[in-house]
GROMACS .gro file of C-alpha atoms in nm:
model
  438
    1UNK     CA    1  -2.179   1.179  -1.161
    2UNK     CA    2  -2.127   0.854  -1.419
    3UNK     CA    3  -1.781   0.906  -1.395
    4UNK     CA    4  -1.807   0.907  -0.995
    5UNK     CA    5  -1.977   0.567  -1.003
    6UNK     CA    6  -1.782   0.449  -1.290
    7UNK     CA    7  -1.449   0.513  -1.063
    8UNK     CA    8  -1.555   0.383  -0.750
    9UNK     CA    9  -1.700   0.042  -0.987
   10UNK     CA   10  -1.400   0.016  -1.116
   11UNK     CA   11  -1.200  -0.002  -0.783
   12UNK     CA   12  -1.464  -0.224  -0.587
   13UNK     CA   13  -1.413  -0.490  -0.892
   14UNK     CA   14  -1.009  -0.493  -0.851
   15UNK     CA   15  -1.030  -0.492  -0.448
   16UNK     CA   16  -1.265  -0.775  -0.495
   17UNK     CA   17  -1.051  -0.988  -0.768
   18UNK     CA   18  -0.780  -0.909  -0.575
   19UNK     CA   19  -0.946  -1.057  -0.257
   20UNK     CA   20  -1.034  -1.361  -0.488
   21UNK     CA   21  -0.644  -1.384  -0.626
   22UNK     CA   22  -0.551  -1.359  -0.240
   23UNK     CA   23  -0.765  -1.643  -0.157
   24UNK     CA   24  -0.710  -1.818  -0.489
   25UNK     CA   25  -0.308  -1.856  -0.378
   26UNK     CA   26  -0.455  -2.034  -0.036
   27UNK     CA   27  -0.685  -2.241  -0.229
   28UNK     CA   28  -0.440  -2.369  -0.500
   29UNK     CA   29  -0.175  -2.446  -0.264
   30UNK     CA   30  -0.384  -2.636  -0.025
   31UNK     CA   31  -0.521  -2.842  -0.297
   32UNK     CA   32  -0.131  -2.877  -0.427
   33UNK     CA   33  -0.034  -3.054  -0.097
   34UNK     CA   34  -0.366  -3.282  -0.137
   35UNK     CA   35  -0.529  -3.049   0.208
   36UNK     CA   36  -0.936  -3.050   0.164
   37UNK     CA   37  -1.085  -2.748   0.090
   38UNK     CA   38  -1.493  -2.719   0.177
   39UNK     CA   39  -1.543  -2.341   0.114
   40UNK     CA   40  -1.375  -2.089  -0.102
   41UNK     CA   41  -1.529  -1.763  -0.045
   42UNK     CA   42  -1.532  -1.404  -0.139
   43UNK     CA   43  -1.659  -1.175   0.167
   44UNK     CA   44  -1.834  -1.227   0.499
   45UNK     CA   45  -2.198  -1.244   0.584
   46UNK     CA   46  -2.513  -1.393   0.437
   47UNK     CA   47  -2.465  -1.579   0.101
   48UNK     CA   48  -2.611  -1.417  -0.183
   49UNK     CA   49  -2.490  -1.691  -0.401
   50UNK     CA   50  -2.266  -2.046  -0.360
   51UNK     CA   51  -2.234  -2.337  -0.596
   52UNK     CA   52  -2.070  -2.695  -0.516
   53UNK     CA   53  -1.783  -2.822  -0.692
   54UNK     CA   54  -1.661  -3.193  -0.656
   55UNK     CA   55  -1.581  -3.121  -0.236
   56UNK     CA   56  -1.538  -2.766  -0.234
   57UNK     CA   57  -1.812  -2.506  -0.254
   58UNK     CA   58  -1.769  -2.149  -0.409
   59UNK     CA   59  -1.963  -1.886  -0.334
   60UNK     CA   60  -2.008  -1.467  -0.260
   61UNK     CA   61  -2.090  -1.311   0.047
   62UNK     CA   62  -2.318  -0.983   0.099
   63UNK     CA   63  -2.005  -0.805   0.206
   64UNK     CA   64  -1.711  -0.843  -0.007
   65UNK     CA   65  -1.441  -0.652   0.249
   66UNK     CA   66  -1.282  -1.010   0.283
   67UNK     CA   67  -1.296  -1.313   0.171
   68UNK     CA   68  -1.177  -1.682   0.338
   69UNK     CA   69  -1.067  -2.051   0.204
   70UNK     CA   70  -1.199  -2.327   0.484
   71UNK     CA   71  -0.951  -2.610   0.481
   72UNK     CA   72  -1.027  -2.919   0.717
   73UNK     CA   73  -0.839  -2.974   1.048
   74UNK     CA   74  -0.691  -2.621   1.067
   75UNK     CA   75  -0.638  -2.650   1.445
   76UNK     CA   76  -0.478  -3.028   1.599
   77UNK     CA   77  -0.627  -3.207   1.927
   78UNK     CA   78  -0.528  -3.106   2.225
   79UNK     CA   79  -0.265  -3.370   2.326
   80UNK     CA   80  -0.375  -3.675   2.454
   81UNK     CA   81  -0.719  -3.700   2.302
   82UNK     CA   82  -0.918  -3.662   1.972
   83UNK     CA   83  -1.211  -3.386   2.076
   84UNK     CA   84  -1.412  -3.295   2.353
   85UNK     CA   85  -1.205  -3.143   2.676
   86UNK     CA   86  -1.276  -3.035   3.034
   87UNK     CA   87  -1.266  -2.673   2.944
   88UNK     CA   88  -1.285  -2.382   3.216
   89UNK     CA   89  -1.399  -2.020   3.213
   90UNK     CA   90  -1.471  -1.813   2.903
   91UNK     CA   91  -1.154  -1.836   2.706
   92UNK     CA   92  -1.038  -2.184   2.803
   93UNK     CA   93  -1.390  -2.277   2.645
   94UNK     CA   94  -1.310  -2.067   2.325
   95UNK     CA   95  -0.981  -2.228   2.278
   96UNK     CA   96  -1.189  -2.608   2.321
   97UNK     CA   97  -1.454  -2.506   2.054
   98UNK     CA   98  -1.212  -2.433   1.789
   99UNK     CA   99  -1.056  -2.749   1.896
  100UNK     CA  100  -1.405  -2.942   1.860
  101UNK     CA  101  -1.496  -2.718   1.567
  102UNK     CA  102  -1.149  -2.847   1.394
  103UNK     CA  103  -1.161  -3.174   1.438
  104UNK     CA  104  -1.565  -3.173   1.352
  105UNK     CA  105  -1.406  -3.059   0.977
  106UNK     CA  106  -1.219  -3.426   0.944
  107UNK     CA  107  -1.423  -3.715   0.827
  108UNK     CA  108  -1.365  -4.060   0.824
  109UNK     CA  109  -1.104  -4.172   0.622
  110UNK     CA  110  -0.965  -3.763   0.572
  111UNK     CA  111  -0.716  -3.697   0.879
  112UNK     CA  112  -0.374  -3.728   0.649
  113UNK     CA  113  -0.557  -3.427   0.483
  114UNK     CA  114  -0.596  -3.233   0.754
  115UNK     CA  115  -0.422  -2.858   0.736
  116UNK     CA  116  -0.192  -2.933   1.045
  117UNK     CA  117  -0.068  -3.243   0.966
  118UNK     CA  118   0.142  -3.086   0.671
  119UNK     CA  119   0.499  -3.047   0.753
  120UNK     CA  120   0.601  -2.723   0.808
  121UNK     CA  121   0.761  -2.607   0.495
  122UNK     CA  122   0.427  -2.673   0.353
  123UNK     CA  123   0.178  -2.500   0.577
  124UNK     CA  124   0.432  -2.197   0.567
  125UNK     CA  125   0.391  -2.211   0.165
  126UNK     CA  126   0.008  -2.210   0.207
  127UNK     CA  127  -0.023  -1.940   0.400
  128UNK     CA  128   0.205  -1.696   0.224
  129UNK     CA  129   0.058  -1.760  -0.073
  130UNK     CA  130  -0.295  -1.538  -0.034
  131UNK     CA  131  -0.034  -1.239   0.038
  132UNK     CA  132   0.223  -1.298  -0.244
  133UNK     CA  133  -0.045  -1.288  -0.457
  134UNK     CA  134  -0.148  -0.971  -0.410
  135UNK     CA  135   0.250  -0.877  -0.401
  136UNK     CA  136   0.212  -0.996  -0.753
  137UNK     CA  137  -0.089  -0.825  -0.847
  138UNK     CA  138   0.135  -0.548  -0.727
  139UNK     CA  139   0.378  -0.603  -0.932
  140UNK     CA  140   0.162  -0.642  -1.215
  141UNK     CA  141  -0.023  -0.286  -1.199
  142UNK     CA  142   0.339  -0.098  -1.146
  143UNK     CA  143   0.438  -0.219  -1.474
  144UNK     CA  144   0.103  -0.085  -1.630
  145UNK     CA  145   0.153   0.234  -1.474
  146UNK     CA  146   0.540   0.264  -1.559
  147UNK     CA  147   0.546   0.085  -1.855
  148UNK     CA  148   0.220   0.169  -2.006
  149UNK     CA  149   0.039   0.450  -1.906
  150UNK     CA  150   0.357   0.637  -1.760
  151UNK     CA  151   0.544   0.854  -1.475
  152UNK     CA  152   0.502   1.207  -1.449
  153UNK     CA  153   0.804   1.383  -1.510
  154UNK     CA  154   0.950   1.752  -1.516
  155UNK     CA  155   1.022   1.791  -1.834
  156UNK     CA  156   1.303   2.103  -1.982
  157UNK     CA  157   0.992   2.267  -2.134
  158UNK     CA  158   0.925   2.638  -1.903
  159UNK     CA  159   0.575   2.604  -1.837
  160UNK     CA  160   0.512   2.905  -1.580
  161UNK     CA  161   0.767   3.201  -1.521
  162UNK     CA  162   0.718   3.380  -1.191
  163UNK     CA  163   0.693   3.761  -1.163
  164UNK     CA  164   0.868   3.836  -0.815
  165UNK     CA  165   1.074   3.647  -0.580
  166UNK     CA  166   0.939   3.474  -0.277
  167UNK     CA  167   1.133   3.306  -0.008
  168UNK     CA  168   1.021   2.949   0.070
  169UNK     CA  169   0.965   3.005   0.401
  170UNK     CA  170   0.740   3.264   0.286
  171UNK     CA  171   0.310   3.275   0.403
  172UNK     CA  172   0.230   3.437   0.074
  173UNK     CA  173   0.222   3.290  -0.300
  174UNK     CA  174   0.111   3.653  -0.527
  175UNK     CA  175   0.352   3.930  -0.564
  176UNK     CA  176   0.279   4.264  -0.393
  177UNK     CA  177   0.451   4.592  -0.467
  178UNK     CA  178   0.810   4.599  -0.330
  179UNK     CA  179   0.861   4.251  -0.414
  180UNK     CA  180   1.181   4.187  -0.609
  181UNK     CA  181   1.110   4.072  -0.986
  182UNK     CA  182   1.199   3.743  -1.051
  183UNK     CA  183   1.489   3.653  -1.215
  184UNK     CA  184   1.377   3.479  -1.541
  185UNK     CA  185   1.066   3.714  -1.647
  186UNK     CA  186   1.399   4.010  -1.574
  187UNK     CA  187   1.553   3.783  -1.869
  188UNK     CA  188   1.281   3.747  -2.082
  189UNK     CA  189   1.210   3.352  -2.038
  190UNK     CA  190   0.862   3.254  -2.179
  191UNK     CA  191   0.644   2.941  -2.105
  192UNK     CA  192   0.698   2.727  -2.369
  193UNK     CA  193   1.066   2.797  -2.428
  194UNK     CA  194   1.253   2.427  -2.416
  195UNK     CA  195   1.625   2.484  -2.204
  196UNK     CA  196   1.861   2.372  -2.443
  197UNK     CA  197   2.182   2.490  -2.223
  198UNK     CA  198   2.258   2.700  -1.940
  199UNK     CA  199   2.641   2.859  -1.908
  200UNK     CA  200   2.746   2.656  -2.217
  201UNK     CA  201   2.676   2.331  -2.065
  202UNK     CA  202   2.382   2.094  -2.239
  203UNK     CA  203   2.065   2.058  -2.071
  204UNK     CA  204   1.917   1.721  -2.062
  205UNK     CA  205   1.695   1.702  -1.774
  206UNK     CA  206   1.493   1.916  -1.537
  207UNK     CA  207   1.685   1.899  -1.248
  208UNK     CA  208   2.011   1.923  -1.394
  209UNK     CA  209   1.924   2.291  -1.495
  210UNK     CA  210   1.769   2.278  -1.152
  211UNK     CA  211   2.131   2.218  -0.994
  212UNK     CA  212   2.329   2.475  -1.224
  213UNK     CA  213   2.096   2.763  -1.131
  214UNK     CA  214   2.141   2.701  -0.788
  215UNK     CA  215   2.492   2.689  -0.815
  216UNK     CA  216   2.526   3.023  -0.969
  217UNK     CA  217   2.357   3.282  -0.775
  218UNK     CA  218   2.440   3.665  -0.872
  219UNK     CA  219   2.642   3.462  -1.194
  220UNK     CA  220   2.510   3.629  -1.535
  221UNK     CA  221   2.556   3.361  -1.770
  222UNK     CA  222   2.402   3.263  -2.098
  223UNK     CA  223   2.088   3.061  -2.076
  224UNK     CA  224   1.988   2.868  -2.463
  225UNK     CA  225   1.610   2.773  -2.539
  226UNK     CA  226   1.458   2.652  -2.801
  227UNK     CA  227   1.143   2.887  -2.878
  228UNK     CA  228   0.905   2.800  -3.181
  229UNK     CA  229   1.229   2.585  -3.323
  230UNK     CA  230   1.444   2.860  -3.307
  231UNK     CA  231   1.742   2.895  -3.063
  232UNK     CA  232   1.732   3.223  -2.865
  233UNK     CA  233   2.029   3.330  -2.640
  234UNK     CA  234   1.950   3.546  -2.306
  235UNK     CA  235   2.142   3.605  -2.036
  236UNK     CA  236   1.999   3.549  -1.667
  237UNK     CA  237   2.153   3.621  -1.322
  238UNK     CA  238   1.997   3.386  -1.074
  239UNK     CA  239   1.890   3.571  -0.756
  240UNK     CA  240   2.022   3.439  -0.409
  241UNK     CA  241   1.695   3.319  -0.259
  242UNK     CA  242   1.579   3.147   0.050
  243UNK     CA  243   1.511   2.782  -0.050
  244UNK     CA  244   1.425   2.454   0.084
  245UNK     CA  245   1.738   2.173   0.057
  246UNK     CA  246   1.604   1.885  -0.132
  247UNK     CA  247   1.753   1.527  -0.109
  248UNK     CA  248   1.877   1.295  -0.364
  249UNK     CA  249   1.531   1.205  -0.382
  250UNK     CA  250   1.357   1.559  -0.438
  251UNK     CA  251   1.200   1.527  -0.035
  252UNK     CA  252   1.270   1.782   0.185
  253UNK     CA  253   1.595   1.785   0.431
  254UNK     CA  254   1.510   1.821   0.791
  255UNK     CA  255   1.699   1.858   1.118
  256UNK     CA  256   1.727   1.733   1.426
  257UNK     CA  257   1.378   1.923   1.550
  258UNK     CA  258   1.212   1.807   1.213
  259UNK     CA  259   1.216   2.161   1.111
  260UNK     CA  260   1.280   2.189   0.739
  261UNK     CA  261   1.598   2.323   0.624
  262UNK     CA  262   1.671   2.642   0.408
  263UNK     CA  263   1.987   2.758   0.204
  264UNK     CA  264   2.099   3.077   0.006
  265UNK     CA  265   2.074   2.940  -0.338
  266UNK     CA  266   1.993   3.059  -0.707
  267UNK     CA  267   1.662   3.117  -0.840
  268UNK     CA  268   1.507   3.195  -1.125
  269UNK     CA  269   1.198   3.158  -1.080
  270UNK     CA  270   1.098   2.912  -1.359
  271UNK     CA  271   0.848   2.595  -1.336
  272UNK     CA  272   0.870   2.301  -1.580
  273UNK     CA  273   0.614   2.142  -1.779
  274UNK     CA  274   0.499   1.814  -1.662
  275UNK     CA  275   0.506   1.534  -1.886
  276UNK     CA  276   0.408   1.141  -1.902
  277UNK     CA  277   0.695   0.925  -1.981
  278UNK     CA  278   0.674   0.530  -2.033
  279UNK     CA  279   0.969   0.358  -1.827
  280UNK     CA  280   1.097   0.028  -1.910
  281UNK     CA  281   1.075  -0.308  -1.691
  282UNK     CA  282   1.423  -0.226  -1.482
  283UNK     CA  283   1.204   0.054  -1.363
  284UNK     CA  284   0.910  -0.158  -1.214
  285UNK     CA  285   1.096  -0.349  -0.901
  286UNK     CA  286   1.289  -0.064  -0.788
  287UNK     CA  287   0.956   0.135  -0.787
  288UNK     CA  288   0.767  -0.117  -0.578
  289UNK     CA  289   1.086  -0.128  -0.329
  290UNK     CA  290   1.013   0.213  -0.295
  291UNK     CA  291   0.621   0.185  -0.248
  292UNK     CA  292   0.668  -0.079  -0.022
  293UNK     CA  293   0.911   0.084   0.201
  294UNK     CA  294   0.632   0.391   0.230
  295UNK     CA  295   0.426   0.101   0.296
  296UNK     CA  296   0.608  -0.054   0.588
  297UNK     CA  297   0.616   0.306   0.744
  298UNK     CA  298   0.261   0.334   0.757
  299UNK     CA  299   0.212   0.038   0.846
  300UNK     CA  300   0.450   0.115   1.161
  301UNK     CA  301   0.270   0.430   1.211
  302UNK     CA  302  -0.080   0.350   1.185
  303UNK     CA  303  -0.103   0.366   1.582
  304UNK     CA  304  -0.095   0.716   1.559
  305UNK     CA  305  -0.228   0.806   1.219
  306UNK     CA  306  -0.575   0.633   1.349
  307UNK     CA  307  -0.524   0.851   1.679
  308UNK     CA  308  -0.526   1.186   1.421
  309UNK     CA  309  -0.861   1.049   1.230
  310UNK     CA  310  -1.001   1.052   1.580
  311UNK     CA  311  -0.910   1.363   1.636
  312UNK     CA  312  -1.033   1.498   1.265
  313UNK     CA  313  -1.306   1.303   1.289
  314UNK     CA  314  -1.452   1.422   1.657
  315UNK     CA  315  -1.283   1.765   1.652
  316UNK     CA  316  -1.162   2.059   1.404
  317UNK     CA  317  -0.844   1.928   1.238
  318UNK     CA  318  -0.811   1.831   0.908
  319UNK     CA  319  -0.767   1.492   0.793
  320UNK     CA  320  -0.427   1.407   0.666
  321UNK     CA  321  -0.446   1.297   0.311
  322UNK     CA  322  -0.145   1.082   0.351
  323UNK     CA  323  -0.344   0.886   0.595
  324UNK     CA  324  -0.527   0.574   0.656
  325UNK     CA  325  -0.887   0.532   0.488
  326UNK     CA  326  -1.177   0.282   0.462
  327UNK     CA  327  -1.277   0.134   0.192
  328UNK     CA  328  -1.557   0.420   0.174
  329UNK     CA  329  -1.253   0.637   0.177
  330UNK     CA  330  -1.101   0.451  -0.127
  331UNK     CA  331  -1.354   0.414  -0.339
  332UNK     CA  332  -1.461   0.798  -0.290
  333UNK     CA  333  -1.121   0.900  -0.377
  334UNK     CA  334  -1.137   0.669  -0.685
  335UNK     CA  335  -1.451   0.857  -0.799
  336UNK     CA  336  -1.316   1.203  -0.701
  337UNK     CA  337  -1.017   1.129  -0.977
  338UNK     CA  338  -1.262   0.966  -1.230
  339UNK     CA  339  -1.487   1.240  -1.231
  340UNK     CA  340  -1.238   1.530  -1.182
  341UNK     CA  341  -1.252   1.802  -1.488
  342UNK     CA  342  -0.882   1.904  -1.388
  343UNK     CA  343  -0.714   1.547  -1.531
  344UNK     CA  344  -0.642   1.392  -1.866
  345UNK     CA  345  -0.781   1.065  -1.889
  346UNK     CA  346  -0.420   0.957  -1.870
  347UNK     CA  347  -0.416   1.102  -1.540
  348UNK     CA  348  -0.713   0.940  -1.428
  349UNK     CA  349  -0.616   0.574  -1.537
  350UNK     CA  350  -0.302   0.605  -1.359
  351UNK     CA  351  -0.421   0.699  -0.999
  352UNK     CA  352  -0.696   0.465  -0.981
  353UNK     CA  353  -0.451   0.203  -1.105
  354UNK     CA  354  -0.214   0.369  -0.869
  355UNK     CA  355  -0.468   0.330  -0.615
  356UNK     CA  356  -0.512  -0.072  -0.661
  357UNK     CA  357  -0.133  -0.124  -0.675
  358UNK     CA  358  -0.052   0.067  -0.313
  359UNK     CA  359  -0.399  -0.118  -0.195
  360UNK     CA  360  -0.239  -0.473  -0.312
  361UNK     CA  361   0.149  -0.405  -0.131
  362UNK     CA  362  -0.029  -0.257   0.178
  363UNK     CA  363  -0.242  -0.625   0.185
  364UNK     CA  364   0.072  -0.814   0.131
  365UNK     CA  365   0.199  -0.685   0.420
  366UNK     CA  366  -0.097  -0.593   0.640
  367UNK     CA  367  -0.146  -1.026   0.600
  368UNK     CA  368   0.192  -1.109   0.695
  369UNK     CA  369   0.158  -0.939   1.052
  370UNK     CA  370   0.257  -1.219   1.289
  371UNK     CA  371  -0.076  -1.248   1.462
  372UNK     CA  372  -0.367  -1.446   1.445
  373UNK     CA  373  -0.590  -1.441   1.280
  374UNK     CA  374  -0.394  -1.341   0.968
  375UNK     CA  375  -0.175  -1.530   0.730
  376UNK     CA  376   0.134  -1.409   0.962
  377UNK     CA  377  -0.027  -1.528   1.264
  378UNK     CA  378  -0.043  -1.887   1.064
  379UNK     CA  379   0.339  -1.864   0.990
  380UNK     CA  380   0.471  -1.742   1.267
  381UNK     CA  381   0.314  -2.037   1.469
  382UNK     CA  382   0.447  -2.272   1.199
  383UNK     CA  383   0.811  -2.113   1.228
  384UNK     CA  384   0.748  -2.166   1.623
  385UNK     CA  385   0.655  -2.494   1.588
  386UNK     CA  386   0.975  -2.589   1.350
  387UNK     CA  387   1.222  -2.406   1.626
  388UNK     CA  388   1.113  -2.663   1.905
  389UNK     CA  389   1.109  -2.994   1.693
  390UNK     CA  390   1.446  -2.888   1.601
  391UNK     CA  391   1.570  -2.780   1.900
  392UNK     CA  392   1.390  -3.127   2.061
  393UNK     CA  393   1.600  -3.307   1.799
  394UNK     CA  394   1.956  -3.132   1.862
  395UNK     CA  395   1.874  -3.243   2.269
  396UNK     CA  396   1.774  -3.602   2.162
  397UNK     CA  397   1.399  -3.583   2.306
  398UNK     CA  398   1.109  -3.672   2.128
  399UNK     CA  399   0.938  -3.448   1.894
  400UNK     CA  400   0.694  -3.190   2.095
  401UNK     CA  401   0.434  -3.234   1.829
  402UNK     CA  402   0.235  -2.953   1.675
  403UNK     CA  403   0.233  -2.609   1.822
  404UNK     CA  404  -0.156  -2.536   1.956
  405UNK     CA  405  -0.271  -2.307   1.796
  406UNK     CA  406  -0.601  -2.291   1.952
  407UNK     CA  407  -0.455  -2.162   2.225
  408UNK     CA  408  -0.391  -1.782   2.006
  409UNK     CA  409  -0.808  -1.790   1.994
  410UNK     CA  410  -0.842  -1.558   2.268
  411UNK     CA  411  -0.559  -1.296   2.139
  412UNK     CA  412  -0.753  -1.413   1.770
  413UNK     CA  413  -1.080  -1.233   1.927
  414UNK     CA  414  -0.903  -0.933   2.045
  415UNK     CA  415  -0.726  -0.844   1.716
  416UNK     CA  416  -1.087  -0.898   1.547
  417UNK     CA  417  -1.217  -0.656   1.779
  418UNK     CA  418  -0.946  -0.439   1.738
  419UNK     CA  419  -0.946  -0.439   1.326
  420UNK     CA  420  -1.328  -0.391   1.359
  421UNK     CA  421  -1.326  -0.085   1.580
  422UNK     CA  422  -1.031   0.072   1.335
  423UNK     CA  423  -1.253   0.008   1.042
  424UNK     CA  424  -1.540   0.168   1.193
  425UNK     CA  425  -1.315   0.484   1.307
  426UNK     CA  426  -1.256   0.490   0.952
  427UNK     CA  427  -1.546   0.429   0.792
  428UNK     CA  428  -1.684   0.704   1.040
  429UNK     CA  429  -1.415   0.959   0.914
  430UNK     CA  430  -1.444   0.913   0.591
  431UNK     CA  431  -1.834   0.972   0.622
  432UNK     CA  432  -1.853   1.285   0.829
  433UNK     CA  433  -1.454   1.464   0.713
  434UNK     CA  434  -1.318   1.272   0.431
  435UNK     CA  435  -0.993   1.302   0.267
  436UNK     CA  436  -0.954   1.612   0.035
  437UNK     CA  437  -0.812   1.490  -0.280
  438UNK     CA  438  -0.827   1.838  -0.467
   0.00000   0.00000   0.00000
């Protein structure tokens, strides 16, 4: 049970300093480009505790999901006039109050240092900072997990030997009478025997002896290993078996119907020996690429994947562990692999900081969604704004002035309510049918 709480401790205090780091690139930014800042905050709610620093005041909130940096004048007057506006109907007076509640943020003497009186380039930089930030908290946790703790790899150590054949299309995993013996036990293979060379050719990686077995079904050919330090010679015939293509990446092959596809090649029936193995810095970048292209897809998918937690969550189905969780979800998950008896505590370190380092990429781009009220939202209006003043200026008219942004409060509302009913699904999910880790 410590080890539970210890987990989930451990992952609340790096989602919340990366929340601060997020709001910590807004902050520093702003106050670069001389913009005031009143508030730098860490979650939403009641203050539990706040302190006041030259103009700015810092403080926690009673529910650190979020967090927020108020800068003055984030929102300009609507054309023509400084505050207060005839204002009809429900949204016409929500866009007017963030108007009035804008301009209510600039004191005397303090307009020059209003948010939307920075040029573009600027108010573009501010915003993307919060998400690069956590891109480079990102960053910074692949490298401990590739170049500190380490990858698991298949290593040429045998650890399992199978006792019958089964195709991979097959419903059962134990061997019943009838079954064909597998290949390797035939052969005498033992766990623990290293593969030093298979058909005369050296054996330096898993699936390189992977790719000559397969290549040489009903082939008897000398297989080398290495047992106890001695090398002992025995020759195996791989069986033609039923097996799954894999891609250059070790996924699955599909078709067109997304059913997986099968091919006649040779088995053994051997399994490798995991091991951890400590990359170098080249390895970092091209592992993010690859974490943040997984995270792109969910984020693309996440229409759906929420429509399957409603149906786990309200009906029979499993939930899909490759799926979208809460921050209940998370930090369960966290203690699941902190407590669990069935990982070294090398394991353990690396998928709770596996855990932070997905959570960071999926903020960086979750932020950069073009719609208020995130970051994206904030630089896509910006980018808006610079296409017309430079599309005004290549037409010789005057310059259109700032884009109003007040006017996005109404679609602002609607995402809020949107993001809080998908956080509640989730929550709700991972209460009643959470994610099964093991």
């Amino acid at each position: 049970m410590l080890a539970f709480i210890i987990g989930v401790l451990v992952v609340a205090f790096g989602v919340a300093v990366s929340i601060g780091l997020h709001e910590a690139g807004h902050f520093t930014t702003a106050k670069l480009f001389k913009v005031k800042v009143t508030q730098f905050m860490i979650g939403f709610g009641p203050t539990v505790f706040s302190r006041r620093k030259g103009e700015t005041e810092y403080g926690l909130k009673a529910l650190p999901l979020g967090g927020y940096v108020s800068m003055i004048g984030m929102f300009p007057p609507k054309p023509g006039e400084r505050v207060h506006a005839d204002s009809t109907g429900f949204f016409g007076g929500m866009v007017q109050d963030a108007r009035d509640q804008s301009a209510e943020t600039i004191g005397p003497g303090e307009d020059d240092r209003a948010f939307y009186r920075l040029p573009v380039w600027k108010r573009i930089i501010v915003m993307f900072a919060g998400p690069f930030m956590n891109l480079v908290i990102a960053i910074a946790l692949f490298a401990v997990l590739i170049m500190g703790i380490g990858t698991v790899q298949s290593s040429t150590t045998i650890a399992s030997v199978s006792e019958c054949v089964l195709p991979a299309t097959s419903e059962r995993q134990t061997c019943e009478a009838g079954d064909p013996a597998a290949p390797g036990a035939e052969a005498g293979i033992q766990p623990g025997d290293e593969i030093v060379s298979i058909d005369g050719v050296p054996v330096t990686s898993w699936e390189q002896s992977t790719a000559l077995i397969r290549d040489r079904a009903g082939e008897t050919v000398p297989l080398v290993v290495d047992r106890d330090g001695e090398q002992v010679t025995l020759q195996v015939t791989p069986a033609a078996s039923e097996r799954y293509v894999l891609d250059d990446d070790g996924r699955i092959v599909t078709d067109d119907a997304g059913e997986p596809v099968t091919a006649e090649v040779g088995f053994l029936g051997i399994g490798s020996q995991p091991v951890r193995v400590q990359g170098t810095a080249g390895e970092v970048l091209p592992a993010v690429g690859e974490q943040l292209g997984a995270s792109v897809n969910a984020l693309l998918t996440l229409p759906q994947k929420l429509v399957d937690v409603a149906q786990a969550a309200f009906g029979t189905e499993e939930r899909d562990p490759n799926g979208p969780v809460s921050v209940v979800g998370v930090g369960r998950i966290a203690g699941e692999i902190a407590a669990s008896d069935q990982l070294e505590f090398q394991d353990r370190a690396a998928g709770i900081v596996g855990i932070l380092a997905s959570l960071n990429l999926f903020l960086f781009l979750f932020n950069l969604v073009p719609l208020m009220p995130l970051d994206g939202g904030h630089i896509a209006g910006a980018i808006w704004e610079a296409i017309r003043k430079g599309w005004a200026k290549l037409r010789g008219k005057p310059d259109p002035g700032p884009v109003d942004m007040a006017k996005l409060m109404p679609l602002s509302f609607a995402v809020v309510i949107v993001f809080g009913a998908m956080s509640a699904l989730l929550i709700y999910a991972d209460l009643v049918k959470p994610v099964q880790v093991f």
